[in-house]
Amino acid sequence: MRWALVLIALLLAFAGEAAAQGKGKGIRLWNLTTETISGFQLSPAGKTDWGPNQCLNDKDKEVDHDERLRITGVEPGRYDAKVSYPNARQCVVRDIEIRADAVFSIADKDLKDCSK
């Protein structure tokens, strides 16, 4: 009987730890554009100091429509983004607010200064 109580206590402790780890999923981009994104780089708002391609964080290196992408190495703040597509088209999204452990999205209406 005592072993059963110890086992239950251990299971509850592990369940609580797993739940706590699942809370902070980090910063994520939600692609609400109508196309698959192959490049997503961030720069502090108003600058052109583009960081690494965040799409490399994805298992297939692209972010499909309605897919979420884990963003790494970025602190909360305001950023501009360079968005690239497989057809060589590139656009900029300006003044994105990024919060800790939150999802931000981009949609077609956000895309500016597109070129091919």
CSV table of N, CA and C in Angstrom, one decimal:
chain,number,residue,atom,x,y,z
A,1,MET,N,0.8,-1.2,0.0
A,1,MET,CA,0.0,0.0,0.0
A,1,MET,C,0.9,1.3,0.0
A,2,ARG,N,1.9,1.2,0.8
A,2,ARG,CA,2.8,2.4,0.9
A,2,ARG,C,3.5,2.7,-0.5
A,3,TRP,N,3.8,1.6,-1.3
A,3,TRP,CA,4.4,1.8,-2.6
A,3,TRP,C,3.4,2.4,-3.5
A,4,ALA,N,2.2,2.1,-3.4
A,4,ALA,CA,1.2,2.6,-4.3
A,4,ALA,C,1.1,4.1,-4.0
A,5,LEU,N,1.1,4.6,-2.8
A,5,LEU,CA,1.0,6.0,-2.5
A,5,LEU,C,2.3,6.7,-3.0
A,6,VAL,N,3.4,6.1,-2.8
A,6,VAL,CA,4.7,6.7,-3.4
A,6,VAL,C,4.6,6.9,-4.9
A,7,LEU,N,4.1,5.8,-5.5
A,7,LEU,CA,4.0,5.9,-7.0
A,7,LEU,C,3.0,7.0,-7.4
A,8,ILE,N,1.9,7.1,-6.8
A,8,ILE,CA,0.9,8.1,-7.1
A,8,ILE,C,1.5,9.5,-6.9
A,9,ALA,N,2.3,9.7,-5.8
A,9,ALA,CA,2.9,11.0,-5.5
A,9,ALA,C,3.9,11.3,-6.6
A,10,LEU,N,4.7,10.3,-7.0
A,10,LEU,CA,5.7,10.6,-8.1
A,10,LEU,C,5.0,10.9,-9.4
A,11,LEU,N,3.9,10.2,-9.8
A,11,LEU,CA,3.2,10.5,-11.0
A,11,LEU,C,2.6,11.9,-11.0
A,12,LEU,N,2.1,12.3,-9.9
A,12,LEU,CA,1.5,13.7,-9.7
A,12,LEU,C,2.6,14.7,-9.9
A,13,ALA,N,3.8,14.5,-9.3
A,13,ALA,CA,4.9,15.4,-9.4
A,13,ALA,C,5.4,15.5,-10.8
A,14,PHE,N,5.5,14.4,-11.6
A,14,PHE,CA,5.9,14.5,-12.9
A,14,PHE,C,4.9,15.2,-13.8
A,15,ALA,N,3.6,14.9,-13.5
A,15,ALA,CA,2.6,15.5,-14.3
A,15,ALA,C,2.6,17.0,-14.1
A,16,GLY,N,2.8,17.5,-12.9
A,16,GLY,CA,2.9,18.9,-12.6
A,16,GLY,C,4.1,19.6,-13.3
A,17,GLU,N,5.2,18.9,-13.3
A,17,GLU,CA,6.4,19.4,-14.0
A,17,GLU,C,6.2,19.5,-15.5
A,18,ALA,N,5.6,18.5,-16.1
A,18,ALA,CA,5.3,18.5,-17.5
A,18,ALA,C,4.4,19.6,-17.9
A,19,ALA,N,3.4,19.8,-17.1
A,19,ALA,CA,2.4,20.9,-17.3
A,19,ALA,C,3.1,22.3,-17.3
A,20,ALA,N,4.0,22.5,-16.3
A,20,ALA,CA,4.7,23.7,-16.2
A,20,ALA,C,5.6,24.0,-17.4
A,21,GLN,N,6.2,22.9,-17.9
A,21,GLN,CA,7.1,23.1,-19.0
A,21,GLN,C,6.3,23.4,-20.3
A,22,GLY,N,5.1,22.9,-20.4
A,22,GLY,CA,4.3,23.1,-21.6
A,22,GLY,C,3.7,24.5,-21.7
A,23,LYS,N,3.7,25.3,-20.6
A,23,LYS,CA,3.1,26.6,-20.6
A,23,LYS,C,3.9,27.6,-21.5
A,24,GLY,N,5.2,27.6,-21.3
A,24,GLY,CA,6.0,28.6,-22.1
A,24,GLY,C,6.4,28.0,-23.4
A,25,LYS,N,5.7,28.2,-24.5
A,25,LYS,CA,6.0,27.6,-25.7
A,25,LYS,C,6.9,28.5,-26.6
A,26,GLY,N,7.3,29.7,-26.0
A,26,GLY,CA,8.1,30.6,-26.7
A,26,GLY,C,7.4,31.5,-27.7
A,27,ILE,N,8.1,32.2,-28.5
A,27,ILE,CA,7.6,33.1,-29.5
A,27,ILE,C,7.3,32.3,-30.7
A,28,ARG,N,6.1,32.5,-31.3
A,28,ARG,CA,5.8,31.8,-32.6
A,28,ARG,C,5.1,32.7,-33.6
A,29,LEU,N,5.5,32.5,-34.8
A,29,LEU,CA,4.9,33.2,-36.0
A,29,LEU,C,3.7,32.4,-36.5
A,30,TRP,N,2.6,33.0,-36.8
A,30,TRP,CA,1.5,32.3,-37.4
A,30,TRP,C,1.3,32.8,-38.8
A,31,ASN,N,1.6,32.0,-39.8
A,31,ASN,CA,1.5,32.4,-41.2
A,31,ASN,C,0.1,32.4,-41.7
A,32,LEU,N,-0.5,33.6,-41.8
A,32,LEU,CA,-1.8,33.8,-42.3
A,32,LEU,C,-1.8,34.3,-43.7
A,33,THR,N,-0.6,34.4,-44.4
A,33,THR,CA,-0.6,34.7,-45.8
A,33,THR,C,-1.1,33.6,-46.6
A,34,THR,N,-1.4,33.8,-47.8
A,34,THR,CA,-2.0,32.8,-48.7
A,34,THR,C,-0.9,31.9,-49.3
A,35,GLU,N,0.4,32.1,-49.0
A,35,GLU,CA,1.5,31.4,-49.6
A,35,GLU,C,2.4,30.8,-48.5
A,36,THR,N,3.1,29.8,-49.0
A,36,THR,CA,4.2,29.2,-48.1
A,36,THR,C,5.4,30.1,-48.0
A,37,ILE,N,5.9,30.3,-46.8
A,37,ILE,CA,7.0,31.2,-46.6
A,37,ILE,C,8.3,30.4,-46.6
A,38,SER,N,9.3,30.8,-47.3
A,38,SER,CA,10.6,30.1,-47.2
A,38,SER,C,11.7,30.8,-46.5
A,39,GLY,N,11.4,32.1,-46.2
A,39,GLY,CA,12.4,32.9,-45.5
A,39,GLY,C,11.7,33.9,-44.6
A,40,PHE,N,12.1,34.0,-43.3
A,40,PHE,CA,11.5,35.0,-42.4
A,40,PHE,C,12.7,35.5,-41.5
A,41,GLN,N,13.0,36.8,-41.7
A,41,GLN,CA,14.1,37.4,-41.0
A,41,GLN,C,13.6,38.6,-40.3
A,42,LEU,N,14.1,38.8,-39.1
A,42,LEU,CA,13.7,40.0,-38.3
A,42,LEU,C,14.8,41.0,-38.1
A,43,SER,N,14.5,42.2,-38.0
A,43,SER,CA,15.4,43.3,-37.7
A,43,SER,C,14.7,44.3,-36.8
A,44,PRO,N,15.4,44.9,-35.9
A,44,PRO,CA,14.8,45.9,-35.0
A,44,PRO,C,14.1,46.9,-35.9
A,45,ALA,N,12.9,47.4,-35.5
A,45,ALA,CA,12.0,48.2,-36.3
A,45,ALA,C,12.8,49.5,-36.8
A,46,GLY,N,12.7,49.8,-38.1
A,46,GLY,CA,13.3,50.9,-38.7
A,46,GLY,C,14.7,50.7,-39.2
A,47,LYS,N,15.3,49.5,-38.9
A,47,LYS,CA,16.7,49.2,-39.4
A,47,LYS,C,16.6,48.0,-40.4
A,48,THR,N,17.8,47.7,-40.9
A,48,THR,CA,17.9,46.6,-41.9
A,48,THR,C,19.0,45.6,-41.5
A,49,ASP,N,19.1,45.4,-40.2
A,49,ASP,CA,20.0,44.5,-39.6
A,49,ASP,C,19.3,43.1,-39.5
A,50,TRP,N,19.1,42.5,-40.7
A,50,TRP,CA,18.4,41.2,-40.7
A,50,TRP,C,19.1,40.1,-40.0
A,51,GLY,N,18.3,39.4,-39.2
A,51,GLY,CA,18.8,38.3,-38.5
A,51,GLY,C,18.8,37.0,-39.3
A,52,PRO,N,19.0,35.8,-38.7
A,52,PRO,CA,19.0,34.6,-39.4
A,52,PRO,C,17.6,34.2,-39.9
A,53,ASN,N,17.6,33.3,-40.9
A,53,ASN,CA,16.3,32.8,-41.5
A,53,ASN,C,15.6,31.9,-40.5
A,54,GLN,N,14.6,32.4,-39.9
A,54,GLN,CA,13.9,31.6,-38.8
A,54,GLN,C,13.2,30.4,-39.4
A,55,CYS,N,12.9,30.3,-40.7
A,55,CYS,CA,12.3,29.2,-41.3
A,55,CYS,C,13.2,27.9,-41.2
A,56,LEU,N,14.5,28.1,-40.9
A,56,LEU,CA,15.4,27.0,-40.7
A,56,LEU,C,15.0,26.3,-39.4
A,57,ASN,N,14.2,26.9,-38.5
A,57,ASN,CA,13.8,26.2,-37.3
A,57,ASN,C,12.7,25.2,-37.6
A,58,ASP,N,12.1,25.2,-38.8
A,58,ASP,CA,11.0,24.3,-39.1
A,58,ASP,C,11.6,23.0,-39.7
A,59,LYS,N,10.9,21.9,-39.5
A,59,LYS,CA,11.5,20.6,-40.0
A,59,LYS,C,11.6,20.5,-41.5
A,60,ASP,N,10.7,21.2,-42.2
A,60,ASP,CA,10.8,21.2,-43.7
A,60,ASP,C,11.3,22.5,-44.2
A,61,LYS,N,11.8,23.4,-43.4
A,61,LYS,CA,12.4,24.7,-43.7
A,61,LYS,C,11.5,25.6,-44.4
A,62,GLU,N,10.2,25.4,-44.3
A,62,GLU,CA,9.2,26.3,-44.9
A,62,GLU,C,8.0,26.4,-43.9
A,63,VAL,N,7.2,27.5,-44.0
A,63,VAL,CA,6.0,27.7,-43.2
A,63,VAL,C,4.8,27.8,-44.1
A,64,ASP,N,4.0,26.8,-44.1
A,64,ASP,CA,2.8,26.7,-44.9
A,64,ASP,C,1.8,27.7,-44.4
A,65,HIS,N,0.8,28.0,-45.2
A,65,HIS,CA,-0.4,28.8,-44.8
A,65,HIS,C,-1.0,28.2,-43.5
A,66,ASP,N,-1.3,28.9,-42.5
A,66,ASP,CA,-1.9,28.5,-41.3
A,66,ASP,C,-1.0,27.6,-40.4
A,67,GLU,N,0.3,27.6,-40.7
A,67,GLU,CA,1.2,26.9,-39.9
A,67,GLU,C,1.9,27.9,-38.9
A,68,ARG,N,2.4,27.4,-37.8
A,68,ARG,CA,3.1,28.2,-36.8
A,68,ARG,C,4.6,27.8,-36.8
A,69,LEU,N,5.4,28.8,-36.6
A,69,LEU,CA,6.8,28.7,-36.6
A,69,LEU,C,7.4,29.2,-35.3
A,70,ARG,N,8.3,28.4,-34.7
A,70,ARG,CA,9.0,28.8,-33.5
A,70,ARG,C,10.1,29.8,-33.9
A,71,ILE,N,10.1,30.9,-33.2
A,71,ILE,CA,11.1,32.0,-33.4
A,71,ILE,C,12.1,31.9,-32.3
A,72,THR,N,13.4,31.8,-32.6
A,72,THR,CA,14.4,31.7,-31.6
A,72,THR,C,15.4,32.9,-31.7
A,73,GLY,N,16.1,33.1,-30.5
A,73,GLY,CA,17.1,34.2,-30.5
A,73,GLY,C,16.6,35.6,-30.6
A,74,VAL,N,15.3,35.8,-30.3
A,74,VAL,CA,14.7,37.1,-30.4
A,74,VAL,C,14.1,37.5,-29.1
A,75,GLU,N,14.4,38.7,-28.7
A,75,GLU,CA,13.8,39.3,-27.4
A,75,GLU,C,12.5,40.0,-27.8
A,76,PRO,N,11.6,40.1,-26.8
A,76,PRO,CA,10.4,40.8,-27.1
A,76,PRO,C,10.7,42.3,-27.5
A,77,GLY,N,9.9,42.8,-28.3
A,77,GLY,CA,10.1,44.2,-28.8
A,77,GLY,C,9.4,44.4,-30.1
A,78,ARG,N,9.8,45.5,-30.8
A,78,ARG,CA,9.2,45.8,-32.1
A,78,ARG,C,10.2,45.5,-33.2
A,79,TYR,N,9.7,44.9,-34.2
A,79,TYR,CA,10.6,44.4,-35.3
A,79,TYR,C,10.0,44.7,-36.7
A,80,ASP,N,10.8,44.8,-37.7
A,80,ASP,CA,10.4,44.6,-39.1
A,80,ASP,C,10.8,43.2,-39.5
A,81,ALA,N,10.1,42.7,-40.5
A,81,ALA,CA,10.4,41.3,-41.0
A,81,ALA,C,10.5,41.3,-42.5
A,82,LYS,N,11.5,40.6,-43.0
A,82,LYS,CA,11.7,40.3,-44.4
A,82,LYS,C,11.1,38.9,-44.6
A,83,VAL,N,10.1,38.9,-45.5
A,83,VAL,CA,9.4,37.6,-45.8
A,83,VAL,C,9.7,37.2,-47.2
A,84,SER,N,10.2,36.0,-47.4
A,84,SER,CA,10.6,35.5,-48.7
A,84,SER,C,9.7,34.3,-49.0
A,85,TYR,N,9.5,34.1,-50.4
A,85,TYR,CA,8.7,33.1,-50.9
A,85,TYR,C,9.5,32.2,-51.8
A,86,PRO,N,9.1,30.9,-52.0
A,86,PRO,CA,9.9,30.1,-52.9
A,86,PRO,C,10.0,30.6,-54.4
A,87,ASN,N,9.1,31.5,-54.8
A,87,ASN,CA,9.2,32.0,-56.2
A,87,ASN,C,10.1,33.2,-56.3
A,88,ALA,N,10.9,33.5,-55.2
A,88,ALA,CA,11.9,34.6,-55.2
A,88,ALA,C,11.2,35.9,-54.8
A,89,ARG,N,10.0,36.0,-54.6
A,89,ARG,CA,9.3,37.2,-54.1
A,89,ARG,C,9.7,37.5,-52.7
A,90,GLN,N,10.0,38.8,-52.4
A,90,GLN,CA,10.3,39.2,-51.1
A,90,GLN,C,9.4,40.4,-50.7
A,91,CYS,N,9.0,40.5,-49.4
A,91,CYS,CA,8.2,41.6,-48.9
A,91,CYS,C,8.7,41.9,-47.5
A,92,VAL,N,8.2,43.1,-47.1
A,92,VAL,CA,8.6,43.5,-45.7
A,92,VAL,C,7.3,43.7,-45.0
A,93,VAL,N,7.3,43.4,-43.7
A,93,VAL,CA,6.2,43.7,-42.8
A,93,VAL,C,6.8,44.6,-41.7
A,94,ARG,N,6.2,45.7,-41.5
A,94,ARG,CA,6.8,46.7,-40.6
A,94,ARG,C,6.2,46.8,-39.2
A,95,ASP,N,7.0,47.0,-38.2
A,95,ASP,CA,6.5,47.3,-36.9
A,95,ASP,C,5.6,46.2,-36.3
A,96,ILE,N,6.2,45.0,-36.2
A,96,ILE,CA,5.5,43.9,-35.6
A,96,ILE,C,5.9,43.9,-34.1
A,97,GLU,N,4.8,43.8,-33.3
A,97,GLU,CA,5.1,43.7,-31.8
A,97,GLU,C,5.2,42.2,-31.5
A,98,ILE,N,6.4,41.9,-30.9
A,98,ILE,CA,6.7,40.5,-30.5
A,98,ILE,C,6.7,40.5,-28.9
A,99,ARG,N,5.9,39.6,-28.4
A,99,ARG,CA,5.8,39.5,-26.9
A,99,ARG,C,6.4,38.1,-26.5
A,100,ALA,N,6.9,38.0,-25.3
A,100,ALA,CA,7.4,36.7,-24.8
A,100,ALA,C,6.3,35.7,-24.7
A,101,ASP,N,6.6,34.5,-25.1
A,101,ASP,CA,5.7,33.3,-25.1
A,101,ASP,C,4.3,33.6,-25.7
A,102,ALA,N,4.4,34.3,-26.8
A,102,ALA,CA,3.1,34.7,-27.5
A,102,ALA,C,3.2,34.4,-29.0
A,103,VAL,N,2.1,34.3,-29.6
A,103,VAL,CA,2.0,34.1,-31.1
A,103,VAL,C,1.7,35.5,-31.7
A,104,PHE,N,2.4,35.8,-32.8
A,104,PHE,CA,2.1,37.0,-33.6
A,104,PHE,C,1.8,36.4,-35.0
A,105,SER,N,1.0,37.2,-35.8
A,105,SER,CA,0.7,36.7,-37.1
A,105,SER,C,1.0,37.7,-38.2
A,106,ILE,N,1.2,37.2,-39.4
A,106,ILE,CA,1.3,38.1,-40.5
A,106,ILE,C,0.3,37.6,-41.6
A,107,ALA,N,-0.3,38.6,-42.3
A,107,ALA,CA,-1.3,38.2,-43.3
A,107,ALA,C,-1.0,39.0,-44.6
A,108,ASP,N,-1.6,38.7,-45.7
A,108,ASP,CA,-1.3,39.4,-47.0
A,108,ASP,C,-1.4,40.9,-46.8
A,109,LYS,N,-2.4,41.4,-46.1
A,109,LYS,CA,-2.6,42.8,-46.0
A,109,LYS,C,-1.4,43.5,-45.3
A,110,ASP,N,-0.6,42.8,-44.5
A,110,ASP,CA,0.6,43.3,-43.8
A,110,ASP,C,1.8,43.5,-44.7
A,111,LEU,N,1.8,42.8,-45.9
A,111,LEU,CA,3.0,42.7,-46.7
A,111,LEU,C,3.2,44.1,-47.5
A,112,LYS,N,4.4,44.7,-47.4
A,112,LYS,CA,4.7,45.9,-48.1
A,112,LYS,C,5.9,45.8,-48.9
A,113,ASP,N,6.1,46.7,-49.8
A,113,ASP,CA,7.4,46.8,-50.6
A,113,ASP,C,7.8,45.5,-51.2
A,114,CYS,N,6.8,44.8,-51.8
A,114,CYS,CA,7.1,43.5,-52.4
A,114,CYS,C,7.9,43.6,-53.7
A,115,SER,N,8.8,42.7,-53.9
A,115,SER,CA,9.6,42.7,-55.2
A,115,SER,C,9.9,41.3,-55.5
A,116,LYS,N,10.3,41.1,-56.8
A,116,LYS,CA,10.6,39.7,-57.2
A,116,LYS,C,12.0,39.7,-57.8
